[in-house]
Amino acid sequence: MRVHRAPKWRPVGLTLDELKESVWNDFKARFVARFWEQVDRSAGDDNCWPWTGRTRKGYGYLALLGREVRATRIVWLLTYGSIGSELNACHRCDNPACVNPNHLFMGTHQENMDDMANKGRRAPALIGQKHPMAKLTDVDVREVKRLLAAGLSQHAIAAHFKVTQSTISWIATGKHWGHVA
């Protein structure tokens, strides 16, 4: 019985490197077209271009060569070129879904956090009695500090306030509730 083998073929006139480049260029063209299909640019060049594809926490994501990549990084690459791995594509418009390259700037994580704080978008810290899981109030903590200063044991104080001894220890060292005088 004769085994049929598929012939090794190569398009006439193309080297292997040229074939690889041709395949890569075809992939890039299809990827770029797929990317822009998921962007709503109907509001015009000056307004936000929301990502209509898959999102997580409001930010657009797209698979690229088996990896999840934020849509803002891809649009920056397509528009301006490479990005350092330590840099983020940050929003001037503060709209996570926006992929308009005119609304983006490159910055470190710290620069992005500073930008958020400067714009007043940082959520207030839920510390002390403002935290939904707090078992003590500011008044309770002042009493704990008074009792500690009077020489009561941390275990006795913890039992009185129905908290753990480690909670009282953290108050004593200032690790927790340091904002209460």
CSV table of C-alpha atoms in Angstrom, one decimal:
chain,number,residue,atom,x,y,z
A,1,MET,CA,0.0,0.0,0.0
A,2,ARG,CA,1.3,3.4,-1.0
A,3,VAL,CA,1.3,6.2,1.5
A,4,HIS,CA,0.3,9.6,0.1
A,5,ARG,CA,2.4,12.5,1.4
A,6,ALA,CA,1.4,16.0,0.9
A,7,PRO,CA,4.0,17.8,-1.1
A,8,LYS,CA,6.2,20.4,0.6
A,9,TRP,CA,5.1,23.5,-1.2
A,10,ARG,CA,6.1,27.1,-1.1
A,11,PRO,CA,4.6,29.9,-3.1
A,12,VAL,CA,6.7,30.4,-6.2
A,13,GLY,CA,9.1,33.3,-5.8
A,14,LEU,CA,8.7,33.7,-2.0
A,15,THR,CA,11.4,33.0,0.5
A,16,LEU,CA,10.5,31.7,3.9
A,17,ASP,CA,11.2,35.1,5.5
A,18,GLU,CA,9.0,36.8,2.9
A,19,LEU,CA,6.2,34.2,3.6
A,20,LYS,CA,6.5,34.9,7.3
A,21,GLU,CA,6.3,38.6,6.7
A,22,SER,CA,3.3,38.2,4.5
A,23,VAL,CA,1.5,36.1,7.1
A,24,TRP,CA,2.4,38.6,9.8
A,25,ASN,CA,1.2,41.6,7.8
A,26,ASP,CA,-2.1,39.8,7.0
A,27,PHE,CA,-2.5,39.0,10.8
A,28,LYS,CA,-1.8,42.7,11.7
A,29,ALA,CA,-4.3,43.9,9.1
A,30,ARG,CA,-7.0,41.6,10.4
A,31,PHE,CA,-6.2,42.5,14.0
A,32,VAL,CA,-6.3,46.2,13.4
A,33,ALA,CA,-9.6,45.9,11.6
A,34,ARG,CA,-11.1,43.8,14.4
A,35,PHE,CA,-9.8,46.4,16.9
A,36,TRP,CA,-11.4,49.4,15.2
A,37,GLU,CA,-14.7,47.5,14.8
A,38,GLN,CA,-15.0,47.6,18.6
A,39,VAL,CA,-14.6,51.4,18.9
A,40,ASP,CA,-17.5,53.8,18.7
A,41,ARG,CA,-16.0,56.9,17.0
A,42,SER,CA,-19.4,58.4,16.1
A,43,ALA,CA,-19.1,61.3,18.6
A,44,GLY,CA,-16.3,62.9,16.6
A,45,ASP,CA,-12.5,63.3,17.1
A,46,ASP,CA,-12.7,65.6,20.2
A,47,ASN,CA,-15.1,63.4,22.2
A,48,CYS,CA,-14.6,60.0,23.9
A,49,TRP,CA,-14.5,56.9,21.8
A,50,PRO,CA,-16.0,54.2,24.0
A,51,TRP,CA,-14.8,50.6,23.6
A,52,THR,CA,-17.7,48.4,22.7
A,53,GLY,CA,-15.9,45.1,23.1
A,54,ARG,CA,-15.2,43.1,26.2
A,55,THR,CA,-14.6,45.1,29.4
A,56,ARG,CA,-13.4,44.6,32.9
A,57,LYS,CA,-14.1,47.2,35.6
A,58,GLY,CA,-15.0,49.6,32.7
A,59,TYR,CA,-11.7,49.2,30.8
A,60,GLY,CA,-11.6,47.6,27.4
A,61,TYR,CA,-9.7,44.4,26.8
A,62,LEU,CA,-8.7,42.5,23.7
A,63,ALA,CA,-6.8,39.2,23.2
A,64,LEU,CA,-3.5,39.7,21.4
A,65,LEU,CA,-1.3,36.7,20.7
A,66,GLY,CA,-2.9,34.7,23.5
A,67,ARG,CA,-2.6,37.6,26.1
A,68,GLU,CA,-5.2,39.9,27.5
A,69,VAL,CA,-4.2,43.5,26.7
A,70,ARG,CA,-6.0,46.7,27.6
A,71,ALA,CA,-7.5,48.5,24.6
A,72,THR,CA,-5.9,51.7,25.6
A,73,ARG,CA,-2.4,50.2,25.3
A,74,ILE,CA,-3.3,48.8,21.8
A,75,VAL,CA,-4.7,52.1,20.6
A,76,TRP,CA,-1.5,53.9,21.9
A,77,LEU,CA,0.7,51.3,20.0
A,78,LEU,CA,-1.3,51.7,16.8
A,79,THR,CA,-1.2,55.5,17.0
A,80,TYR,CA,2.1,56.5,18.6
A,81,GLY,CA,4.3,53.4,18.7
A,82,SER,CA,5.9,51.4,21.5
A,83,ILE,CA,5.2,51.7,25.2
A,84,GLY,CA,7.5,50.8,28.0
A,85,SER,CA,6.2,48.0,30.2
A,86,GLU,CA,6.4,50.2,33.3
A,87,LEU,CA,4.1,52.8,31.7
A,88,ASN,CA,0.3,53.0,31.7
A,89,ALA,CA,-2.0,54.6,29.2
A,90,CYS,CA,-3.8,57.1,31.4
A,91,HIS,CA,-7.0,59.0,30.7
A,92,ARG,CA,-7.3,62.8,30.5
A,93,CYS,CA,-11.0,62.4,30.2
A,94,ASP,CA,-11.3,60.0,33.2
A,95,ASN,CA,-13.6,57.7,31.2
A,96,PRO,CA,-12.2,54.1,31.5
A,97,ALA,CA,-14.0,52.9,28.3
A,98,CYS,CA,-12.5,55.7,26.2
A,99,VAL,CA,-9.9,54.7,23.6
A,100,ASN,CA,-9.5,58.1,21.8
A,101,PRO,CA,-5.7,58.4,21.6
A,102,ASN,CA,-6.1,62.2,22.0
A,103,HIS,CA,-7.5,61.6,25.5
A,104,LEU,CA,-4.6,59.4,26.6
A,105,PHE,CA,-1.1,60.1,28.0
A,106,MET,CA,1.6,57.8,29.2
A,107,GLY,CA,2.5,57.8,32.8
A,108,THR,CA,3.8,55.6,35.7
A,109,HIS,CA,1.3,54.1,38.1
A,110,GLN,CA,2.3,56.8,40.6
A,111,GLU,CA,1.7,59.6,38.0
A,112,ASN,CA,-1.7,58.0,37.3
A,113,MET,CA,-2.6,58.0,41.0
A,114,ASP,CA,-1.4,61.6,41.4
A,115,ASP,CA,-3.5,62.6,38.5
A,116,MET,CA,-6.6,60.9,40.1
A,117,ALA,CA,-5.9,62.7,43.4
A,118,ASN,CA,-5.4,66.1,41.7
A,119,LYS,CA,-8.8,65.7,40.0
A,120,GLY,CA,-10.5,64.8,43.3
A,121,ARG,CA,-11.4,61.3,42.1
A,122,ARG,CA,-9.8,59.4,44.9
A,123,ALA,CA,-12.4,57.8,47.2
A,124,PRO,CA,-12.1,58.9,50.8
A,125,ALA,CA,-10.4,56.3,53.0
A,126,LEU,CA,-12.8,54.3,55.1
A,127,ILE,CA,-10.9,54.4,58.3
A,128,GLY,CA,-12.0,54.0,61.9
A,129,GLN,CA,-15.7,54.1,62.6
A,130,LYS,CA,-16.4,55.0,59.0
A,131,HIS,CA,-15.4,51.5,57.9
A,132,PRO,CA,-18.5,49.3,57.6
A,133,MET,CA,-16.8,46.5,59.5
A,134,ALA,CA,-15.7,48.6,62.4
A,135,LYS,CA,-16.6,47.2,65.8
A,136,LEU,CA,-15.5,50.3,67.8
A,137,THR,CA,-16.3,53.9,67.6
A,138,ASP,CA,-13.9,56.9,68.0
A,139,VAL,CA,-15.4,57.3,71.6
A,140,ASP,CA,-14.7,53.6,72.3
A,141,VAL,CA,-11.1,54.0,71.1
A,142,ARG,CA,-10.5,57.0,73.4
A,143,GLU,CA,-11.8,54.9,76.3
A,144,VAL,CA,-9.5,52.0,75.3
A,145,LYS,CA,-6.5,54.4,75.3
A,146,ARG,CA,-7.6,55.7,78.7
A,147,LEU,CA,-7.9,52.2,80.2
A,148,LEU,CA,-4.5,51.2,78.8
A,149,ALA,CA,-3.0,54.3,80.3
A,150,ALA,CA,-4.6,53.3,83.7
A,151,GLY,CA,-2.8,50.0,83.5
A,152,LEU,CA,-5.7,47.6,82.6
A,153,SER,CA,-4.6,44.5,80.7
A,154,GLN,CA,-5.2,44.3,76.9
A,155,HIS,CA,-7.2,41.0,77.5
A,156,ALA,CA,-9.5,42.6,80.0
A,157,ILE,CA,-10.1,45.6,77.7
A,158,ALA,CA,-10.7,43.3,74.7
A,159,ALA,CA,-13.3,41.3,76.7
A,160,HIS,CA,-15.1,44.4,77.8
A,161,PHE,CA,-15.4,45.8,74.2
A,162,LYS,CA,-15.9,42.3,72.6
A,163,VAL,CA,-12.9,42.5,70.3
A,164,THR,CA,-9.7,40.6,70.1
A,165,GLN,CA,-6.6,41.3,72.2
A,166,SER,CA,-4.7,42.0,69.0
A,167,THR,CA,-7.2,44.8,68.2
A,168,ILE,CA,-6.4,46.4,71.5
A,169,SER,CA,-2.6,45.9,70.9
A,170,TRP,CA,-2.9,47.6,67.5
A,171,ILE,CA,-4.7,50.6,69.1
A,172,ALA,CA,-1.9,50.7,71.8
A,173,THR,CA,0.9,50.7,69.2
A,174,GLY,CA,-0.9,53.2,66.9
A,175,LYS,CA,-1.0,50.6,64.0
A,176,HIS,CA,-4.8,51.0,63.9
A,177,TRP,CA,-7.0,53.9,65.0
A,178,GLY,CA,-3.9,56.2,65.0
A,179,HIS,CA,-6.1,59.1,63.8
A,180,VAL,CA,-8.0,59.1,67.2
A,181,ALA,CA,-6.3,61.2,69.9
